PDB file of C-alpha atoms in Angstrom:
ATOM      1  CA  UNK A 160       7.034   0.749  17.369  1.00 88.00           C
ATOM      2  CA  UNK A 161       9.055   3.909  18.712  1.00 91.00           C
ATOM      3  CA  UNK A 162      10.496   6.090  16.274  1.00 92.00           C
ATOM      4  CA  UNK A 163      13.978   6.245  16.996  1.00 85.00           C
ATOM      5  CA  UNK A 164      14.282   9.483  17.609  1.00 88.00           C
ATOM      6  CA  UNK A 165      12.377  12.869  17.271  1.00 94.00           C
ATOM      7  CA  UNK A 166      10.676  13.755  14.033  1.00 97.00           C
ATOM      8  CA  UNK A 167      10.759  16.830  12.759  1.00 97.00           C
ATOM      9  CA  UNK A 168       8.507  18.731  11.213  1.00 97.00           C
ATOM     10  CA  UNK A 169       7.983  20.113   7.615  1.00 98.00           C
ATOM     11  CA  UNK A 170       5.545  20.979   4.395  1.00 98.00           C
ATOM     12  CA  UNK A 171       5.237  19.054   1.752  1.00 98.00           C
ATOM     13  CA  UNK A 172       6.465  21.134  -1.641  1.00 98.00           C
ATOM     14  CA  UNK A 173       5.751  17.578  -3.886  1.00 98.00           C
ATOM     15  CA  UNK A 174       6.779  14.028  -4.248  1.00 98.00           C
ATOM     16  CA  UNK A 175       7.952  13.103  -7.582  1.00 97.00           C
ATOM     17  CA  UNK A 176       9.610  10.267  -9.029  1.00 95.00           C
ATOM     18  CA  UNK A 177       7.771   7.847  -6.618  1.00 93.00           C
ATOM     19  CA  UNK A 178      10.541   7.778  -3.773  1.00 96.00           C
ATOM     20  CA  UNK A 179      11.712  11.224  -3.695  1.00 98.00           C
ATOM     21  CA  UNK A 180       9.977  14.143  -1.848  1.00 98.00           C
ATOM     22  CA  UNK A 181      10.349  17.973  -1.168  1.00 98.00           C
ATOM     23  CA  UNK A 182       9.757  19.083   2.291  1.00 98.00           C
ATOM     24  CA  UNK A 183       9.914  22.754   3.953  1.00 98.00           C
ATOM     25  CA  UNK A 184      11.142  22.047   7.186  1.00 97.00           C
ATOM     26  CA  UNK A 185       9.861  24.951  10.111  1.00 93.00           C
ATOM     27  CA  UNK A 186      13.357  26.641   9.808  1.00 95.00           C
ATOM     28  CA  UNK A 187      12.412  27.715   5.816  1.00 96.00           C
ATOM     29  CA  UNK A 188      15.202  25.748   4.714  1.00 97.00           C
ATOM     30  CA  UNK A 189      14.499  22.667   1.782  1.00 98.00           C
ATOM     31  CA  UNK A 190      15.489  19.157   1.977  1.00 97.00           C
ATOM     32  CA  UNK A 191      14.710  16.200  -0.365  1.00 98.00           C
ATOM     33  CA  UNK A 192      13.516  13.298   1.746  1.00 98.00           C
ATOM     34  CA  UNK A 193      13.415   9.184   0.493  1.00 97.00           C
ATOM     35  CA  UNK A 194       9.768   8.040   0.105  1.00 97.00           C
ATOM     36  CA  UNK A 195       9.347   4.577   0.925  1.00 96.00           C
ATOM     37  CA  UNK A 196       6.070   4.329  -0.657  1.00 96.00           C
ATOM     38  CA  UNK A 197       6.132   3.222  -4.412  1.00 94.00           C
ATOM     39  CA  UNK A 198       2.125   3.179  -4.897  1.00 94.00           C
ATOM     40  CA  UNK A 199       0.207   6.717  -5.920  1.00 96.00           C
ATOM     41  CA  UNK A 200      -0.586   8.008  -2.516  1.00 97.00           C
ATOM     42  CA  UNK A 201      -4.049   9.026  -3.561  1.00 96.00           C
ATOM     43  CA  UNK A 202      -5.422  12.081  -0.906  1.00 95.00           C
ATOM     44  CA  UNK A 203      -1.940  11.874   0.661  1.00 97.00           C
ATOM     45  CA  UNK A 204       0.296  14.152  -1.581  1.00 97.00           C
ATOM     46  CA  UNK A 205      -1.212  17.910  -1.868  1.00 96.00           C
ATOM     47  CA  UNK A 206       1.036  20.553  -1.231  1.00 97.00           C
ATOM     48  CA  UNK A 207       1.003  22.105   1.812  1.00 97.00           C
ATOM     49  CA  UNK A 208       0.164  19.589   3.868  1.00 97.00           C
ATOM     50  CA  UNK A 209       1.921  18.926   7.211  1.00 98.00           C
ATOM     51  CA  UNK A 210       4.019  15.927   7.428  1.00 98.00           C
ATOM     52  CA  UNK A 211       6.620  14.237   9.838  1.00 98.00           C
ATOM     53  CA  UNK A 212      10.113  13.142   8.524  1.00 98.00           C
ATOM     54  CA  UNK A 213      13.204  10.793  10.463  1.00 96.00           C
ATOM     55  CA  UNK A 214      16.674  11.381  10.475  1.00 94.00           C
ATOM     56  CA  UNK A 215      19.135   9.061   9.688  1.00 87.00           C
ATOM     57  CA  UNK A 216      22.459   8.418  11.458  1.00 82.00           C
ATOM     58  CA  UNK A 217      23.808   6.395   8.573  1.00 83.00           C
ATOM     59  CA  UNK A 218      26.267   9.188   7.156  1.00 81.00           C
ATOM     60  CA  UNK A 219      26.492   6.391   3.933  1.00 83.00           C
ATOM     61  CA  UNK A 220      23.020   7.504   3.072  1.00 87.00           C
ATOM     62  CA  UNK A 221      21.921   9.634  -0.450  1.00 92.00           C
ATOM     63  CA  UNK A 222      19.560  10.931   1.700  1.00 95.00           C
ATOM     64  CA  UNK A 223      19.777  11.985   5.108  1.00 94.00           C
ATOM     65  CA  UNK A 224      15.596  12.435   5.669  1.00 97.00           C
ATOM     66  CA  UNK A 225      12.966   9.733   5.550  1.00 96.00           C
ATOM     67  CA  UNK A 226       9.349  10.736   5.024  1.00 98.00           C
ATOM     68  CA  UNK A 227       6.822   8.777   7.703  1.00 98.00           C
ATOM     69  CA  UNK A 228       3.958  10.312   8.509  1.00 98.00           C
ATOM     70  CA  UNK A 229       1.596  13.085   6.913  1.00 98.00           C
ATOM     71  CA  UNK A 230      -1.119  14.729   8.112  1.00 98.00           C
ATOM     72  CA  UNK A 231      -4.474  14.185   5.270  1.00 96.00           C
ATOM     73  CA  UNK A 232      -7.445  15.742   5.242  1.00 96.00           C
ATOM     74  CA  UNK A 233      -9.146  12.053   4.529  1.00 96.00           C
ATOM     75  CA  UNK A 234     -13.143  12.074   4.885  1.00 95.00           C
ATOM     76  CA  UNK A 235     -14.287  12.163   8.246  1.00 91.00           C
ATOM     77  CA  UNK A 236     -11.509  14.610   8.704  1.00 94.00           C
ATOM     78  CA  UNK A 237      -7.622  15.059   9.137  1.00 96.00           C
ATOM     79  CA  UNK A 238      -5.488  12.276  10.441  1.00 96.00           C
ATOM     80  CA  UNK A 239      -1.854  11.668  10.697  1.00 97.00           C
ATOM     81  CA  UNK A 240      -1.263   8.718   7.930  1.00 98.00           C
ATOM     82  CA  UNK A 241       1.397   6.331   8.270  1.00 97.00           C
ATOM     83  CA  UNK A 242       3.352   6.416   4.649  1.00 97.00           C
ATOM     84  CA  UNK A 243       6.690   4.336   4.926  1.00 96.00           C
ATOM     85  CA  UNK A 244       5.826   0.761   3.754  1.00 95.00           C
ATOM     86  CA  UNK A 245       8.919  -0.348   5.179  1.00 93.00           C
ATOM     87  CA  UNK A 246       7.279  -0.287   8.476  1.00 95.00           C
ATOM     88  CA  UNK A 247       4.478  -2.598   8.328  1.00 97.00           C
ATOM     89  CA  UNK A 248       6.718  -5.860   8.815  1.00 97.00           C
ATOM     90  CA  UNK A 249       8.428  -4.125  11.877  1.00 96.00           C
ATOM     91  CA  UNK A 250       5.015  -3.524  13.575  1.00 97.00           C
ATOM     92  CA  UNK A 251       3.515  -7.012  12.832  1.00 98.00           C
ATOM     93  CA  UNK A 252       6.454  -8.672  14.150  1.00 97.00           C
ATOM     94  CA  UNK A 253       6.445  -6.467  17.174  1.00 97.00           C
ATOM     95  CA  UNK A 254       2.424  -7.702  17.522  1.00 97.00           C
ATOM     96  CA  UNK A 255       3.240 -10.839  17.329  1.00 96.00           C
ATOM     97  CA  UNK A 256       6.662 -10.949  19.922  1.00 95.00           C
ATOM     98  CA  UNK A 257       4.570  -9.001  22.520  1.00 96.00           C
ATOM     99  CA  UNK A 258       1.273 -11.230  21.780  1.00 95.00           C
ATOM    100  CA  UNK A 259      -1.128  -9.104  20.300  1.00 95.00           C
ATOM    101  CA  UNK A 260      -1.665 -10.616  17.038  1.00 96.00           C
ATOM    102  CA  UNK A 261      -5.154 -12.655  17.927  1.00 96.00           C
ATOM    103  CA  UNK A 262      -4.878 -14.594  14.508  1.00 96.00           C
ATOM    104  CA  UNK A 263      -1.166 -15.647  15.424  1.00 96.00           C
ATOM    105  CA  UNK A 264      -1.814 -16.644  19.037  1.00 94.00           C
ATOM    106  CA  UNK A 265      -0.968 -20.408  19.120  1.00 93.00           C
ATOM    107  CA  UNK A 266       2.330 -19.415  17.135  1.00 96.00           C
ATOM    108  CA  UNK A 267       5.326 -20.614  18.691  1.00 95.00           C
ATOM    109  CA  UNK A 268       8.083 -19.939  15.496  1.00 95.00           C
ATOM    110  CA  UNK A 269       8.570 -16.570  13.556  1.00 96.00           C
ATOM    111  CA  UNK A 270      11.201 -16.427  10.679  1.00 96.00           C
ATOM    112  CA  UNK A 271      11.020 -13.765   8.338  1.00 96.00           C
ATOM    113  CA  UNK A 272      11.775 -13.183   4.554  1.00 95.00           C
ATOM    114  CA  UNK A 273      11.342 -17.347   3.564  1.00 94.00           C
ATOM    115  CA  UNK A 274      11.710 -18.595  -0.302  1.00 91.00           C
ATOM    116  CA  UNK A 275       8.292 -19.708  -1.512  1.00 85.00           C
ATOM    117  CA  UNK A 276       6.409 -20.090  -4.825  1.00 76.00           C
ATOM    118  CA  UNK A 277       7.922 -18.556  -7.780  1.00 76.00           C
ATOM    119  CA  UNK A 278      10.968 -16.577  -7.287  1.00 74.00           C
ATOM    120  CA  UNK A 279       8.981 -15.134  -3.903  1.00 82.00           C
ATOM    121  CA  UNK A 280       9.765 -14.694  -0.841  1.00 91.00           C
ATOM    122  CA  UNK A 281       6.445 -14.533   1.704  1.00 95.00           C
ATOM    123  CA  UNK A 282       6.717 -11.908   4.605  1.00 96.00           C
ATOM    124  CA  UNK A 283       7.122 -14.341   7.749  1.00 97.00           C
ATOM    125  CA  UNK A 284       6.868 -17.897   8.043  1.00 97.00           C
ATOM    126  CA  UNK A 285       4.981 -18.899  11.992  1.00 97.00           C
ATOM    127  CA  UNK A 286       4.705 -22.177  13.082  1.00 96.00           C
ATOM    128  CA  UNK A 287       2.670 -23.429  15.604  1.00 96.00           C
ATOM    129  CA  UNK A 288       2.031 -27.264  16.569  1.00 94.00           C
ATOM    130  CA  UNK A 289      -0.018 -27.658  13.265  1.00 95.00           C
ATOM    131  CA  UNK A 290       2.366 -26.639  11.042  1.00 96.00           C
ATOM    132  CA  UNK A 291       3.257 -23.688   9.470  1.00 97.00           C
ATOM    133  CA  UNK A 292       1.432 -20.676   8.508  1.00 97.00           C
ATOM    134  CA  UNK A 293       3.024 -18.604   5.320  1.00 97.00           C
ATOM    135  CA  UNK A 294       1.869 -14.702   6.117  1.00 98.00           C
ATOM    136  CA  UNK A 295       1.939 -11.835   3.760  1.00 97.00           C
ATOM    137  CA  UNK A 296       2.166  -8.085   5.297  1.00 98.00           C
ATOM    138  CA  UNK A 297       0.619  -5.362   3.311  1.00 98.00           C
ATOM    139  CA  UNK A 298       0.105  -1.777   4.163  1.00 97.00           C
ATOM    140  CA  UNK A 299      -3.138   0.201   3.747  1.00 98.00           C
ATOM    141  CA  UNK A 300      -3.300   4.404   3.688  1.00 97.00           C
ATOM    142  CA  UNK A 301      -6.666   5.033   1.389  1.00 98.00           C
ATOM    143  CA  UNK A 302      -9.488   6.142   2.551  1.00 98.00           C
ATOM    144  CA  UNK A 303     -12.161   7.332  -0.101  1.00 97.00           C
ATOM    145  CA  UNK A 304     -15.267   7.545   2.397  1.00 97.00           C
ATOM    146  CA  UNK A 305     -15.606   7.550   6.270  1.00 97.00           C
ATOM    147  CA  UNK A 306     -13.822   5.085   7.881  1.00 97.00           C
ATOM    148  CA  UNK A 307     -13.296   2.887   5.109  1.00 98.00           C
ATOM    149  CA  UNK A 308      -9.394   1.573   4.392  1.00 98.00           C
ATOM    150  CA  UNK A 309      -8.934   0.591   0.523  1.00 98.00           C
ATOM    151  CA  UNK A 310      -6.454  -1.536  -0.628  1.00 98.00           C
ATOM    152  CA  UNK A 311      -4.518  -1.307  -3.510  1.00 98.00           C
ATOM    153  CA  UNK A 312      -4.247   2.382  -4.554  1.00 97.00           C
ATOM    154  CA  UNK A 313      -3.130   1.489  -7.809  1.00 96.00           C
ATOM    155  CA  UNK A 314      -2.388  -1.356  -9.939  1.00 97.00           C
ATOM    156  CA  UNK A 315      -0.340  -3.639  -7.900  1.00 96.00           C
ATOM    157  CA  UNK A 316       0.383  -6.751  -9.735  1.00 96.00           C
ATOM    158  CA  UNK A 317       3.226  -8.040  -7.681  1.00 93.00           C
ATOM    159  CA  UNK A 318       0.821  -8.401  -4.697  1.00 96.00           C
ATOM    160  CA  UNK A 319      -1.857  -9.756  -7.154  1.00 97.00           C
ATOM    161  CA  UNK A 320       0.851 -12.870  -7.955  1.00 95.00           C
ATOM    162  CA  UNK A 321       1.245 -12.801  -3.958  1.00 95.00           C
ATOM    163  CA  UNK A 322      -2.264 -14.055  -3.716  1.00 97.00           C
ATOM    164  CA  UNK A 323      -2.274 -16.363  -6.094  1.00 96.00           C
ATOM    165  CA  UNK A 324       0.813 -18.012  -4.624  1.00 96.00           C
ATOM    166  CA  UNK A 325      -0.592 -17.949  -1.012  1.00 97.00           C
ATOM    167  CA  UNK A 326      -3.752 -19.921  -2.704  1.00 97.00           C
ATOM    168  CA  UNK A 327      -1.620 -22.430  -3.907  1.00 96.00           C
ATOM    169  CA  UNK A 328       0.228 -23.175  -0.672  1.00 97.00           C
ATOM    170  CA  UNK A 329      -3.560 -23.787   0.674  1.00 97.00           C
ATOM    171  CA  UNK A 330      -4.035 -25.731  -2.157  1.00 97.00           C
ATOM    172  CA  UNK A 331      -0.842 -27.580  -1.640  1.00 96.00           C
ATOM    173  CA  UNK A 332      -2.331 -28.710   1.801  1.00 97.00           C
ATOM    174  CA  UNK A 333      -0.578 -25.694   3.700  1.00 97.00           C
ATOM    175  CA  UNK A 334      -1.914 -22.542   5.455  1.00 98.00           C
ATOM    176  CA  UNK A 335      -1.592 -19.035   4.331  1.00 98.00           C
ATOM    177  CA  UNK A 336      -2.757 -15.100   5.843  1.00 98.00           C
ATOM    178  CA  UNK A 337      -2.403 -12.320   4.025  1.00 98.00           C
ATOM    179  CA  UNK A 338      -2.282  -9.442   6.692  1.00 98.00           C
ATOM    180  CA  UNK A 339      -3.159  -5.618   6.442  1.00 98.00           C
ATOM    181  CA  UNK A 340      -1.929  -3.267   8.271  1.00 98.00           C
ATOM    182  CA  UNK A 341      -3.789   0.217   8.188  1.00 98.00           C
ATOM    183  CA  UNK A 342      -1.559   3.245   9.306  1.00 98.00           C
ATOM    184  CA  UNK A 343      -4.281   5.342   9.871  1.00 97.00           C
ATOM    185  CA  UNK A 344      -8.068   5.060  11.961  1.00 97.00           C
ATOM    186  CA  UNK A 345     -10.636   2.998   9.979  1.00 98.00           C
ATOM    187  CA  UNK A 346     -13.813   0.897  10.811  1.00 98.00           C
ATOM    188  CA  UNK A 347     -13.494  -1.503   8.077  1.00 98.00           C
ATOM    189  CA  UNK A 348     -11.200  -2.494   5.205  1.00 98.00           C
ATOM    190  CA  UNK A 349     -11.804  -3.373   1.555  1.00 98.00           C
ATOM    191  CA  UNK A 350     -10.049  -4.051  -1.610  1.00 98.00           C
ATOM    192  CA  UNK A 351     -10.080  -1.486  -4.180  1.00 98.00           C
ATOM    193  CA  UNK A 352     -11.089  -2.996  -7.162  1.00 97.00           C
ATOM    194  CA  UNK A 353     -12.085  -0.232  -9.373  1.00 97.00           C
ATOM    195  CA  UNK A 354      -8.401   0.801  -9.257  1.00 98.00           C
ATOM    196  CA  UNK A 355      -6.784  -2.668  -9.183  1.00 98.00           C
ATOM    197  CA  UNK A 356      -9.757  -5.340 -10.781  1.00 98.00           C
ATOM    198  CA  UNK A 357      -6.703  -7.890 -11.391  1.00 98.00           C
ATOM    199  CA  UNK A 358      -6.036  -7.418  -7.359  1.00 98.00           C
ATOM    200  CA  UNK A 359      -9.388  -7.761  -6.464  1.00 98.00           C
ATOM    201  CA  UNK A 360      -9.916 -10.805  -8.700  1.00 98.00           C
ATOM    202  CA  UNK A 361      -6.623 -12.423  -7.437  1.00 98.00           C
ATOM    203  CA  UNK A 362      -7.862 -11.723  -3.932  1.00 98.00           C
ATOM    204  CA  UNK A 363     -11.461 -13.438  -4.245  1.00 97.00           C
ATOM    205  CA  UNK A 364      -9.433 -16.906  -5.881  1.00 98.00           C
ATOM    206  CA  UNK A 365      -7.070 -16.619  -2.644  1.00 98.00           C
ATOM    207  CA  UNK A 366      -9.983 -16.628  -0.348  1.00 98.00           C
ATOM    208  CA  UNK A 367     -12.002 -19.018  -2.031  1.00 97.00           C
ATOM    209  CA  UNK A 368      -9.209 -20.773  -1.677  1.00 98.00           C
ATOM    210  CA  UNK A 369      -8.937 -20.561   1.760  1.00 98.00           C
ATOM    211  CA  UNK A 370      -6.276 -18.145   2.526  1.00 98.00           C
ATOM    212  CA  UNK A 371      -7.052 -16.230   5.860  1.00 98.00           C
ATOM    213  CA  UNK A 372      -7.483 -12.575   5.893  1.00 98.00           C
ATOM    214  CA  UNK A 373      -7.126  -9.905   8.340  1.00 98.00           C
ATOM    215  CA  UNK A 374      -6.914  -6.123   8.663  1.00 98.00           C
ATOM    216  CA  UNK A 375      -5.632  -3.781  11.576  1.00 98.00           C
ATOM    217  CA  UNK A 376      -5.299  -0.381  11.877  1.00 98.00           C
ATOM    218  CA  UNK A 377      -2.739   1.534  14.063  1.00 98.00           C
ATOM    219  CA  UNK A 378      -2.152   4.161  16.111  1.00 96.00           C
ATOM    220  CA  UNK A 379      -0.202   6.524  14.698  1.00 97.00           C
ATOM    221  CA  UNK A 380       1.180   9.856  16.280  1.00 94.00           C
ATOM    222  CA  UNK A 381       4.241  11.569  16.420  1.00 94.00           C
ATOM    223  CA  UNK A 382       6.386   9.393  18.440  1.00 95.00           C
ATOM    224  CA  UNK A 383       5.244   5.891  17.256  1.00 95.00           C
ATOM    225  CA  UNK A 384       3.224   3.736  15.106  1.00 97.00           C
ATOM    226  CA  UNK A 385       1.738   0.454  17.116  1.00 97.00           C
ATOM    227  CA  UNK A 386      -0.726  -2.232  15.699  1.00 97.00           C
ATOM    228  CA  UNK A 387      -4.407  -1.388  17.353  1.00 96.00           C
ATOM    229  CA  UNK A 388      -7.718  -3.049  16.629  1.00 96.00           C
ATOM    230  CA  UNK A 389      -8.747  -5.518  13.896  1.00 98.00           C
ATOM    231  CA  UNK A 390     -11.442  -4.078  11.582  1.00 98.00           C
ATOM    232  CA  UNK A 391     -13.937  -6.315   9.409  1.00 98.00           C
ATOM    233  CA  UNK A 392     -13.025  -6.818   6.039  1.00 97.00           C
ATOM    234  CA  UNK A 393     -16.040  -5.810   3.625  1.00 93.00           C
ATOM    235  CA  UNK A 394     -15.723  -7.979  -0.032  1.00 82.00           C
TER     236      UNK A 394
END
């Protein structure tokens, strides 16, 4: 997924009241981007760090800057981190119109944003001649050690009840994925559950239920983010 236009550059001063954040941009001049990103952002917001922000042509707009991509020094060394979470859905439905979502592949129907469970609405509905398949998007930027992707990076309780109602569509006779996407590099993927043990708990019953799982990371530079590799999932 292109970025729609050239990002410029800046220095993070802070991020503060979850969706708002301070940049310097390369001129010396301030502006206040929107941070689509309402978890902590652990390793992702020290000062000083170099980070990426869009424009928006939507004169309507608060604010005129986005914030999507910052440049961490993670273990194993620096990276440019994907940090809007309002990408995510964009990229996997990109995957899965040009065909490179593997777990997808005998998918023939995509509708997004469908009424399920209780008071929910699950990412994307696909269909394929079996039925249909109810798939949850979540994005991934922690990395604690080498390689490894952690999900959440706080308590996330709304995606907790996610799991739980993907687990009862399996149980319910239906199919259900919950999908990862990791804007960064990683090897492998696991679910934080000394930050989040109601997360990790709710996302042992979903697989024991039988929900299918699946992590990919991207690559992620200054003009676009795309869907890469999967990565094994550690529990």
């Amino acid at each position: 997924m292109r970025f729609p236009g050239p990002l410029t550059e800046g220095r993070l001063v802070r991020r503060y009241k979850r969706f708002l954040a301070d940049v310097e941009l390369s001129d010396g001049s301030l502006v206040t981007a929107h941070c689509a990103n309402p978890g902590a952002m652990l390793g992702l917001v020290a000062p000083g760090r170099p980070v990426l922000l869009s424009a928006s042509t939507n004169p309507a707009r608060k604010l005129a800057w986005s914030w999507e991509l910052v440049e961490a020094e993670l273990p194993g060394g620096p990276q440019w981190v994907g940090i809007n979470t309002a990408r995510p859905n964009a990229l996997v439905a990109e995957a899965f119109r040009e065909g490179r979502l593997p777990p997808l592949a005998g998918a023939t129907s995509w509708r997004a944003e469908v009424a399920y469970g209780r008071a929910s609405r699950v990412d994307f509905l696909a269909g394929d001649a079996a039925g249909p398949i109810h798939v949850e998007v979540k994005n991934c930027h922690l990395m604690r050690r080498p390689g490894l992707a952690e999900f959440p990076d706080c308590v996330a309780a709304r995606s907790a009840r996610h799991m739980d109602e993907l687990a009862e569509v399996v149980r319910l006779g239906g199919r259900a994925m919950v999908i990862w996407v990791v804007q960064m590099r990683a090897g492998r993927f696991t679910v934080a559950g000394d930050l989040d043990p109601g997360f990790a708990a709710a996302f042992r019953r979903a697989r024991g239920a039988g929900v299918a799982a699946h992590a990919f990371t991207c690559r992620v530079d200054a003009t676009e983010v795309t869907i890469g590799t999967e990565i094994p999932i550690d529990l």
